[in-house]
Amino acid sequence: MDNSFAQRRRRDLLLAAGFTAVAALVPLFVKDVYVQNIMVLTLMYAALSQSWNILGGYCGQISLGHALYFGLGAYTTALLFSKFGVLPWFGMIGGGLISAVIAMALGYPCFRLRGHYFVIATIVIAEIAYLLFLNWDWAGAALGIDIPVRTDSWLTFQFTRSKLPYFYFALGFCVVAWLVTFWLQDSKWGYWWRAVKDNPDAAESLGVVVFNSKMGAAAVSAFLTAVGGSFYAQFVSYIDPESVMSFHFSLLMALPAVLGGIGTLWGPVLGAVILIPLTELTRSFIGGSGRGVDLIVYGTLIVLIALARPEGLIGLFSRKRKGASR
Amino acid sequence: MTTATIIQSLASGLLMGLLYGLIAAGLALIFGLMDVVNFAHGEFLMIAMYVTFFLFAFFAIDPLLAAPLVAAALFVFGAVVYLLVVRFAMRAKANVGMVQIFATFGLAIVMRGLAQFFFTPDYRSIPHSWLGGQTISFGGIYLPVPQLVGAGVSILAFTALFFFIKKTDFGRALEATREDAGAVALVGIDKNRVFALGWGLGAALVGLAGAIMAMFFYIYPDVGASFALIAYVTVALGGFGSVFGAFAGGIIVGLVEASTALILPPSLKSVGIYAVYLLVVFIRPRGLFGSI
């Protein structure tokens, strides 16, 4: 038992190292800016979904309001930089910390709610924040914030001439989110979360501090999500409430994990690698006329995967492996 | 702010609230029946509004006359959605909750895409309906006629629903299935048939609401999204699954929305609704009328 556990961990680490090495080499061969753009987004959503998965997948607290933390990360960075000239790196850490604190403050009342009441509470809270930012004049209200252009450097985290630095940051972010999950899933927290997800009452009776473990998951998840928002603000260099805090983002963060395999280490990565390029490609090839074909393709895919592979696409791989070892 | 303004907005809020109740009734019915939240509920409303629009544009049928036709069309649509999508989503062995959320949500996206594809993203409206644009004055308080009629339709629909559930065989089968689907199968009631009819009925109710809404609201592919969240809040306030809780929830939501608009800028009027939702569930985690 212990042996296969160690084997699984070693295999996961090797796979991750392999994928990272291959991914790091790809931009040396793929020079097309459009394709690089899709790769950056794919990595970003893989990392975001990985972060969402900590709270939604492992701990079982389905949040459809993570756009709040994404937006807080983006706004903290953009506001600090454009109003006070504070470097984005401080905004990134600051936004992460603010989000983690807010996630715990919101978790305090929300984690008493169960099922749909919890899900709707997360949607509603993110929506309130969205409406407030939409009306907050100092933060640019509906017009948003144009991030002032300085010199291209890692210090200002601005690169107007090349997408490559963003690509490598996104890759690093993805690796960090993966490693955090990898480490947490087999720590005592990981076991607590699964116990809380499967049966909170039983977990409580066995001495798992249900409430605290939900709070921990929320804080880690929110921190990482805000880092993603902060990155996104630098990447697109213009943000408004619609583009960083709308419900749409909450879904885009949850979807890859759900499609790939919720509560699994590789699910979010797999889901993002399939979903994000597909969305971007359908949007630019057939959805250009604004006639909704991209939505039809994308929605159909979600329905089909939800119905045919409720455990996520990752199930395809584990089945194959089981068959091979027999 | 004078007393007259306050009464005026509360009266409009009450009318809108009765309509919110009607929009949410089908959602509550389906949830109560089988524990499924239909995340495409807003898109059902959108389809109903388009059906009303096209009946008007092509056959010059006034929305008021069209309402029963729209309800019938949506009945069929709801039953078909159950049979083609939801039935399979309920069979999932893993992640049942997530599968239902994403199956119905995916459906919502497809419906929005189809609406954009076939109807274009243009905003449409029904310019000359019998009731559209008219107002009645009651002692200085002006009420728009379409909303007033809508409120009446809502009260009628809820009354009819009450007798339907209590007095007809299908209504009793519905109640029995929601109590215990397994036992119902033992006495020879086909669970799938009851569920399909439940989805039909739920969709028909939102169809009725859509026909009324089409008289005074713009019709466009994303119109459902703005009402869907309000409908979820309405249903949750009433206590998930209680159809008559949705009626009360709708009235509360309408009144809260109108009062918020008195105090805060109009663009923030939904904040009041959301805040009341949070307040209620933080105090009573199963909604106002939900059993604890």
Coordinates of C-alpha atoms in Angstrom, one line a residue, chain A residues 52 62 64 106 109-110 112-114 116-125 127-128 131-132 135 197 247 251 254-255 258 262 290-303 306-307 309-312, chain B residues 31 35 37 39 84-85 88-89 92-95 98-99 101-103 105-107 109-110 112-114 116-118 120-121 229 232-233 236 239-240 265 267-268 270-271 274-275 277-278 281-283 285-287:
Chain A
W52 CA -10.5 26.5 -7.6
I62 CA -18.7 24.5 -4.9
L64 CA -19.3 29.9 -8.4
L106 CA -16.9 35.5 3.9
P109 CA -20.9 33.0 7.7
C110 CA -21.1 31.1 4.4
R112 CA -22.6 27.2 7.6
L113 CA -24.7 27.0 4.4
R114 CA -25.0 23.7 2.5
H116 CA -27.4 25.1 -3.3
Y117 CA -27.7 27.8 -0.6
F118 CA -23.9 27.9 -0.5
V119 CA -23.5 28.0 -4.3
I120 CA -26.0 30.8 -4.6
A121 CA -24.4 32.7 -1.8
T122 CA -21.0 32.6 -3.6
I123 CA -22.6 33.8 -6.9
V124 CA -24.5 36.6 -5.1
I125 CA -21.5 37.9 -3.2
E127 CA -22.2 39.9 -8.1
I128 CA -22.5 42.5 -5.3
L131 CA -21.9 45.9 -9.1
L132 CA -19.9 47.9 -6.5
N135 CA -20.2 52.1 -9.6
K197 CA -16.5 16.6 1.2
F247 CA -19.9 35.6 -13.5
L251 CA -17.5 29.6 -14.5
A254 CA -14.6 25.9 -12.4
L255 CA -15.2 24.4 -15.9
V258 CA -15.2 19.8 -13.8
I262 CA -13.1 17.4 -10.1
G290 CA -20.8 37.2 -33.5
R291 CA -23.4 34.6 -34.5
G292 CA -23.1 32.4 -31.5
V293 CA -21.6 29.3 -33.1
D294 CA -18.8 29.3 -30.6
L295 CA -21.3 29.2 -27.8
I296 CA -23.2 26.3 -29.4
V297 CA -20.0 24.2 -29.8
Y298 CA -18.8 25.1 -26.3
G299 CA -22.1 24.5 -24.6
T300 CA -22.7 21.2 -26.4
L301 CA -19.2 20.0 -25.3
I302 CA -20.1 20.8 -21.7
V303 CA -23.4 18.9 -21.8
A306 CA -21.1 16.2 -18.1
L307 CA -23.4 13.4 -19.3
R309 CA -18.0 11.3 -18.3
P310 CA -19.4 12.6 -15.0
E311 CA -16.1 11.8 -13.2
G312 CA -14.3 13.9 -15.8
Chain B
F31 CA -36.4 21.6 -7.5
D35 CA -33.7 18.2 -6.2
V37 CA -31.6 23.3 -10.0
F39 CA -29.4 26.5 -14.5
L84 CA -33.1 14.3 -23.6
V85 CA -30.7 15.9 -21.1
F88 CA -29.3 11.2 -18.2
A89 CA -27.7 13.7 -15.9
A92 CA -24.6 9.9 -13.1
K93 CA -22.9 7.9 -10.4
A94 CA -20.2 10.4 -9.5
N95 CA -20.5 14.1 -8.7
M98 CA -22.0 19.0 -10.4
V99 CA -23.2 17.0 -13.3
I101 CA -25.3 22.1 -12.6
F102 CA -23.1 21.7 -15.7
A103 CA -25.5 19.8 -17.8
F105 CA -25.6 25.2 -17.6
G106 CA -24.2 23.8 -20.8
L107 CA -27.7 23.7 -22.1
I109 CA -25.1 28.3 -23.2
V110 CA -26.3 26.3 -26.2
R112 CA -28.1 31.4 -25.9
G113 CA -25.8 30.5 -28.9
L114 CA -28.8 29.2 -30.9
Q116 CA -27.8 34.5 -31.3
F117 CA -27.4 32.4 -34.4
F118 CA -31.1 32.3 -35.5
T120 CA -29.3 37.7 -34.0
P121 CA -28.1 39.6 -30.9
L229 CA -30.1 35.0 -10.6
Y232 CA -32.6 31.6 -7.8
V233 CA -32.6 34.1 -5.0
A236 CA -33.9 30.2 -2.1
G239 CA -37.0 27.7 0.9
F240 CA -35.9 25.5 -2.0
P265 CA -28.5 54.6 -7.6
S267 CA -27.7 50.6 -11.2
L268 CA -27.3 49.2 -7.6
S270 CA -30.0 44.4 -7.2
V271 CA -27.5 44.8 -4.4
Y274 CA -28.6 40.0 -2.8
A275 CA -28.0 41.5 0.6
Y277 CA -30.7 36.9 0.5
L278 CA -27.4 36.7 2.4
V281 CA -29.7 32.5 4.8
F282 CA -27.1 33.6 7.4
I283 CA -29.9 33.7 10.0
P285 CA -29.7 28.6 6.5
R286 CA -32.7 26.9 4.7
G287 CA -34.6 30.0 3.6

